[in-house]
mmCIF file of C-alpha atoms in Angstrom:
data_model
loop_
_atom_site.group_PDB
_atom_site.id
_atom_site.type_symbol
_atom_site.label_atom_id
_atom_site.label_comp_id
_atom_site.label_asym_id
_atom_site.label_seq_id
_atom_site.Cartn_x
_atom_site.Cartn_y
_atom_site.Cartn_z
ATOM 1 C CA MET K 1 7.531 12.880 -17.624
ATOM 2 C CA LEU K 2 5.546 10.185 -16.066
ATOM 3 C CA LYS K 3 7.556 8.375 -13.474
ATOM 4 C CA ASN K 4 8.046 4.476 -13.617
ATOM 5 C CA ASP K 5 8.336 1.736 -10.903
ATOM 6 C CA ARG K 6 11.655 1.916 -10.385
ATOM 7 C CA TRP K 7 11.890 5.478 -9.650
ATOM 8 C CA ILE K 8 8.824 5.015 -7.469
ATOM 9 C CA ARG K 9 10.791 2.487 -5.531
ATOM 10 C CA GLU K 10 14.033 4.604 -5.059
ATOM 11 C CA GLN K 11 11.855 7.669 -3.893
ATOM 12 C CA ALA K 12 9.982 5.422 -1.267
ATOM 13 C CA ALA K 13 13.348 4.461 0.038
ATOM 14 C CA ALA K 14 14.043 8.067 0.476
ATOM 15 C CA GLY K 15 10.868 8.406 2.698
ATOM 16 C CA MET K 16 8.396 9.301 -0.222
ATOM 17 C CA ILE K 17 5.569 6.818 0.613
ATOM 18 C CA THR K 18 5.386 5.265 4.237
ATOM 19 C CA PRO K 19 4.434 2.411 4.677
ATOM 20 C CA PHE K 20 5.644 1.150 1.336
ATOM 21 C CA VAL K 21 4.558 -2.036 -0.248
ATOM 22 C CA PRO K 22 7.092 -3.010 -3.072
ATOM 23 C CA GLU K 23 4.822 -5.094 -5.211
ATOM 24 C CA LEU K 24 1.156 -5.194 -6.437
ATOM 25 C CA VAL K 25 -0.773 -6.978 -3.850
ATOM 26 C CA ARG K 26 -4.147 -8.813 -5.147
ATOM 27 C CA GLU K 27 -4.659 -10.888 -2.185
ATOM 28 C CA VAL K 28 -4.101 -10.868 1.539
ATOM 29 C CA ILE K 29 -4.208 -13.242 4.801
ATOM 30 C CA ASP K 30 -7.357 -12.595 6.932
ATOM 31 C CA PRO K 31 -5.894 -10.910 10.189
ATOM 32 C CA GLY K 32 -8.728 -12.413 12.006
ATOM 33 C CA LEU K 33 -7.237 -16.073 11.491
ATOM 34 C CA ARG K 34 -4.385 -17.543 13.110
ATOM 35 C CA PRO K 35 -2.066 -20.626 12.402
ATOM 36 C CA PRO K 36 -2.794 -23.422 11.155
ATOM 37 C CA HIS K 37 -6.097 -21.663 10.016
ATOM 38 C CA TRP K 38 -4.337 -19.130 7.610
ATOM 39 C CA GLN K 39 -6.520 -18.011 4.828
ATOM 40 C CA SER K 40 -6.062 -15.764 2.028
ATOM 41 C CA ARG K 41 -8.965 -13.672 0.256
ATOM 42 C CA PRO K 42 -8.795 -11.423 -2.835
ATOM 43 C CA THR K 43 -7.997 -7.754 -2.136
ATOM 44 C CA ILE K 44 -8.789 -4.711 -4.292
ATOM 45 C CA SER K 45 -5.199 -4.289 -5.249
ATOM 46 C CA PHE K 46 -2.776 -1.871 -3.502
ATOM 47 C CA GLY K 47 1.106 -1.391 -3.931
ATOM 48 C CA ILE K 48 3.249 -0.404 -6.555
ATOM 49 C CA SER K 49 2.315 -0.593 -10.288
ATOM 50 C CA SER K 50 4.042 0.122 -13.674
ATOM 51 C CA TYR K 51 3.669 3.770 -13.532
ATOM 52 C CA GLY K 52 1.907 4.677 -10.233
ATOM 53 C CA TYR K 53 1.180 3.373 -6.703
ATOM 54 C CA ASP K 54 -2.170 2.460 -5.262
ATOM 55 C CA LEU K 55 -3.037 3.861 -2.103
ATOM 56 C CA ARG K 56 -5.193 1.979 0.679
ATOM 57 C CA LEU K 57 -8.280 3.530 2.400
ATOM 58 C CA SER K 58 -7.296 3.790 6.243
ATOM 59 C CA PRO K 59 -9.876 2.080 8.387
ATOM 60 C CA ARG K 60 -9.583 5.005 10.990
ATOM 61 C CA GLU K 61 -12.248 7.253 9.924
ATOM 62 C CA PHE K 62 -14.873 7.671 6.937
ATOM 63 C CA LEU K 63 -17.385 10.631 7.175
ATOM 64 C CA ILE K 64 -20.732 11.175 4.958
ATOM 65 C CA PHE K 65 -22.289 14.197 4.187
ATOM 66 C CA ARG K 66 -25.681 14.776 5.277
ATOM 67 C CA HIS K 67 -28.769 16.825 4.548
ATOM 68 C CA ILE K 68 -29.507 19.321 7.286
ATOM 69 C CA PRO K 69 -32.587 21.530 6.109
ATOM 70 C CA GLY K 70 -32.073 24.934 5.805
ATOM 71 C CA THR K 71 -28.250 24.739 5.795
ATOM 72 C CA VAL K 72 -25.888 25.377 2.938
ATOM 73 C CA ILE K 73 -22.353 24.008 2.694
ATOM 74 C CA ASN K 74 -20.082 26.875 2.776
ATOM 75 C CA PRO K 75 -16.470 26.026 1.747
ATOM 76 C CA LYS K 76 -15.118 29.140 3.527
ATOM 77 C CA ARG K 77 -16.706 28.402 6.780
ATOM 78 C CA PHE K 78 -17.116 24.576 6.816
ATOM 79 C CA ASN K 79 -19.249 23.263 9.341
ATOM 80 C CA PRO K 80 -18.386 19.864 10.375
ATOM 81 C CA ALA K 81 -21.738 19.084 11.606
ATOM 82 C CA ASN K 82 -22.519 18.542 7.930
ATOM 83 C CA LEU K 83 -20.646 15.255 8.327
ATOM 84 C CA GLU K 84 -21.321 12.170 10.142
ATOM 85 C CA PRO K 85 -19.061 9.133 10.760
ATOM 86 C CA ALA K 86 -19.877 5.794 8.938
ATOM 87 C CA PRO K 87 -19.176 2.766 11.360
ATOM 88 C CA LEU K 88 -16.460 0.211 10.114
ATOM 89 C CA HIS K 89 -18.080 -3.172 9.284
ATOM 90 C CA HIS K 90 -16.423 -6.392 8.824
ATOM 91 C CA ASP K 91 -17.404 -9.844 7.029
ATOM 92 C CA GLN K 92 -15.654 -12.537 5.125
ATOM 93 C CA ASP K 93 -14.668 -10.080 2.604
ATOM 94 C CA GLY K 94 -12.677 -7.724 4.782
ATOM 95 C CA GLU K 95 -13.390 -4.236 6.591
ATOM 96 C CA PHE K 96 -15.489 -1.786 4.911
ATOM 97 C CA PHE K 97 -17.680 1.531 5.137
ATOM 98 C CA ILE K 98 -20.965 1.977 3.269
ATOM 99 C CA LEU K 99 -21.521 4.902 0.998
ATOM 100 C CA PRO K 100 -24.930 5.342 0.576
ATOM 101 C CA ALA K 101 -26.605 5.781 -2.843
ATOM 102 C CA HIS K 102 -26.101 9.277 -4.390
ATOM 103 C CA SER K 103 -24.132 10.451 -1.454
ATOM 104 C CA TYR K 104 -20.561 12.099 -1.039
ATOM 105 C CA GLY K 105 -18.021 10.768 1.445
ATOM 106 C CA LEU K 106 -14.581 11.799 2.822
ATOM 107 C CA GLY K 107 -12.007 9.178 3.920
ATOM 108 C CA VAL K 108 -7.979 9.249 4.482
ATOM 109 C CA ALA K 109 -5.154 7.110 2.892
ATOM 110 C CA MET K 110 -3.405 4.983 5.041
ATOM 111 C CA GLU K 111 0.184 5.978 3.423
ATOM 112 C CA ARG K 112 1.898 9.118 4.322
ATOM 113 C CA LEU K 113 3.200 10.895 1.044
ATOM 114 C CA GLN K 114 6.117 13.345 1.061
ATOM 115 C CA ILE K 115 6.229 14.711 -2.802
ATOM 116 C CA PRO K 116 9.603 15.728 -3.910
ATOM 117 C CA ASP K 117 10.017 19.469 -4.954
ATOM 118 C CA ASN K 118 9.946 18.716 -8.747
ATOM 119 C CA ILE K 119 6.924 16.430 -8.841
ATOM 120 C CA THR K 120 3.330 16.951 -8.833
ATOM 121 C CA CYS K 121 0.981 13.669 -8.163
ATOM 122 C CA LEU K 122 -2.343 13.198 -9.449
ATOM 123 C CA PHE K 123 -4.752 10.791 -7.614
ATOM 124 C CA ILE K 124 -7.278 8.717 -9.824
ATOM 125 C CA GLY K 125 -10.064 6.356 -9.052
ATOM 126 C CA LYS K 126 -9.771 2.619 -9.538
ATOM 127 C CA SER K 127 -11.377 0.861 -12.202
ATOM 128 C CA THR K 128 -13.300 -1.775 -10.009
ATOM 129 C CA TYR K 129 -14.887 0.896 -7.855
ATOM 130 C CA ALA K 130 -15.509 2.972 -11.272
ATOM 131 C CA ARG K 131 -17.650 -0.030 -12.493
ATOM 132 C CA CYS K 132 -19.541 0.226 -9.232
ATOM 133 C CA GLY K 133 -20.640 3.682 -9.861
ATOM 134 C CA LEU K 134 -18.112 5.094 -7.361
ATOM 135 C CA ILE K 135 -16.109 8.261 -8.401
ATOM 136 C CA ALA K 136 -12.749 9.296 -6.836
ATOM 137 C CA ASN K 137 -12.580 13.246 -6.728
ATOM 138 C CA LEU K 138 -9.164 14.002 -8.871
ATOM 139 C CA THR K 139 -7.050 16.232 -6.697
ATOM 140 C CA PRO K 140 -3.319 16.965 -6.956
ATOM 141 C CA GLY K 141 -0.578 16.452 -4.630
ATOM 142 C CA GLU K 142 1.396 19.487 -5.323
ATOM 143 C CA ALA K 143 5.427 19.815 -5.019
ATOM 144 C CA GLY K 144 6.565 19.690 -1.467
ATOM 145 C CA TRP K 145 3.411 18.580 -0.042
ATOM 146 C CA ARG K 146 3.254 15.915 2.794
ATOM 147 C CA GLY K 147 0.844 14.208 4.842
ATOM 148 C CA ASN K 148 -1.929 11.495 4.477
ATOM 149 C CA LEU K 149 -4.228 12.282 1.901
ATOM 150 C CA THR K 150 -7.794 13.219 2.542
ATOM 151 C CA LEU K 151 -9.797 11.147 -0.043
ATOM 152 C CA GLU K 152 -13.133 12.452 -1.512
ATOM 153 C CA PHE K 153 -15.798 9.927 -3.314
ATOM 154 C CA SER K 154 -19.169 10.179 -4.844
ATOM 155 C CA ASN K 155 -21.572 7.393 -5.206
ATOM 156 C CA SER K 156 -23.365 8.198 -8.625
ATOM 157 C CA SER K 157 -25.012 4.763 -8.420
ATOM 158 C CA GLY K 158 -28.551 4.049 -7.122
ATOM 159 C CA ALA K 159 -27.359 1.524 -4.706
ATOM 160 C CA ASP K 160 -25.439 1.704 -1.353
ATOM 161 C CA CYS K 161 -21.624 0.677 -2.123
ATOM 162 C CA ARG K 162 -19.092 -0.724 -0.055
ATOM 163 C CA ILE K 163 -15.568 0.976 0.182
ATOM 164 C CA TYR K 164 -12.881 -1.467 1.590
ATOM 165 C CA ALA K 165 -10.637 -0.184 4.318
ATOM 166 C CA ARG K 166 -6.928 -1.317 4.161
ATOM 167 C CA GLU K 167 -7.414 -2.464 0.448
ATOM 168 C CA GLY K 168 -6.416 -0.166 -2.865
ATOM 169 C CA VAL K 169 -8.934 2.868 -3.558
ATOM 170 C CA VAL K 170 -6.883 5.376 -5.620
ATOM 171 C CA GLN K 171 -3.943 5.315 -7.620
ATOM 172 C CA ALA K 172 -1.202 7.989 -7.437
ATOM 173 C CA VAL K 173 0.539 8.959 -10.526
ATOM 174 C CA PHE K 174 3.868 11.181 -10.606
ATOM 175 C CA PHE K 175 4.885 13.781 -12.974
ATOM 176 C CA GLU K 176 8.350 15.290 -13.116
ATOM 177 C CA GLY K 177 8.402 19.267 -14.101
ATOM 178 C CA GLU K 178 11.100 21.658 -14.439
ATOM 179 C CA PRO K 179 11.956 23.080 -10.725
ATOM 180 C CA CYS K 180 9.408 25.806 -9.435
ATOM 181 C CA ASP K 181 10.269 28.660 -7.811
ATOM 182 C CA VAL K 182 7.652 28.060 -5.061
ATOM 183 C CA THR K 183 6.722 24.666 -3.613
ATOM 184 C CA TYR K 184 3.643 23.855 -1.599
ATOM 185 C CA GLU K 185 6.283 23.633 1.578
ATOM 186 C CA THR K 186 7.980 27.162 0.893
ATOM 187 C CA ARG K 187 4.337 28.860 0.638
ATOM 188 C CA ALA K 188 3.215 27.174 3.720
ATOM 189 C CA GLY K 189 0.207 25.261 2.041
ATOM 190 C CA LYS K 190 -2.817 25.064 4.569
ATOM 191 C CA TYR K 191 -3.164 21.341 3.862
ATOM 192 C CA GLN K 192 0.563 20.458 4.688
ATOM 193 C CA ASP K 193 1.240 17.630 7.365
ATOM 194 C CA GLN K 194 -2.356 16.323 7.277
ATOM 195 C CA PRO K 195 -2.662 13.562 10.105
ATOM 196 C CA GLU K 196 -4.255 10.067 9.211
ATOM 197 C CA SER K 197 -7.867 11.555 9.712
ATOM 198 C CA VAL K 198 -10.198 13.492 7.579
ATOM 199 C CA VAL K 199 -9.462 17.008 6.915
ATOM 200 C CA VAL K 200 -12.110 19.373 5.898
ATOM 201 C CA ALA K 201 -12.175 22.377 3.776
ATOM 202 C CA ARG K 202 -10.183 25.150 4.748
ATOM 203 C CA VAL K 203 -9.499 28.693 3.299
#
């Protein structure tokens, strides 16, 4: 069963999403301004929706894959040298990273999740970015998993694309199932307790 906004609020109060925004936010106050010069600006929506929760991209880290001649990316022996940090930019539209055309990048969610033992969570890209050619790789948050989610993005367009920090970037949807015998926690999953920084491939 797909879980609704009422259930998400109840579970967030018990620690499932931290920090938690109990409404869908579409505009924010620019943190660079102070009274009496408060000014709101549009934001790519984040917070709770009817049947999901829009996670924000952390400003702390965004890494982009780069081509190193003669090397092959090996998920069993991942070489961090294949990634380079992207600088965080800021202008009147907000804080953002730039993902070059036809490239792939890794970020991390601001929110820490703690998935209940009878829930699996899927993370789906937002339509605003999809219309720009930005694809969020769909991955599961398994029953009993907790941490800050590492996010994967592909820029399939022929133009560089901004990805805004502190704004909505993927939607989490929560599915309830019958209780499982072994959760991610009890089997000591390799991505448990991820911090608010990018975690690369592990075996």
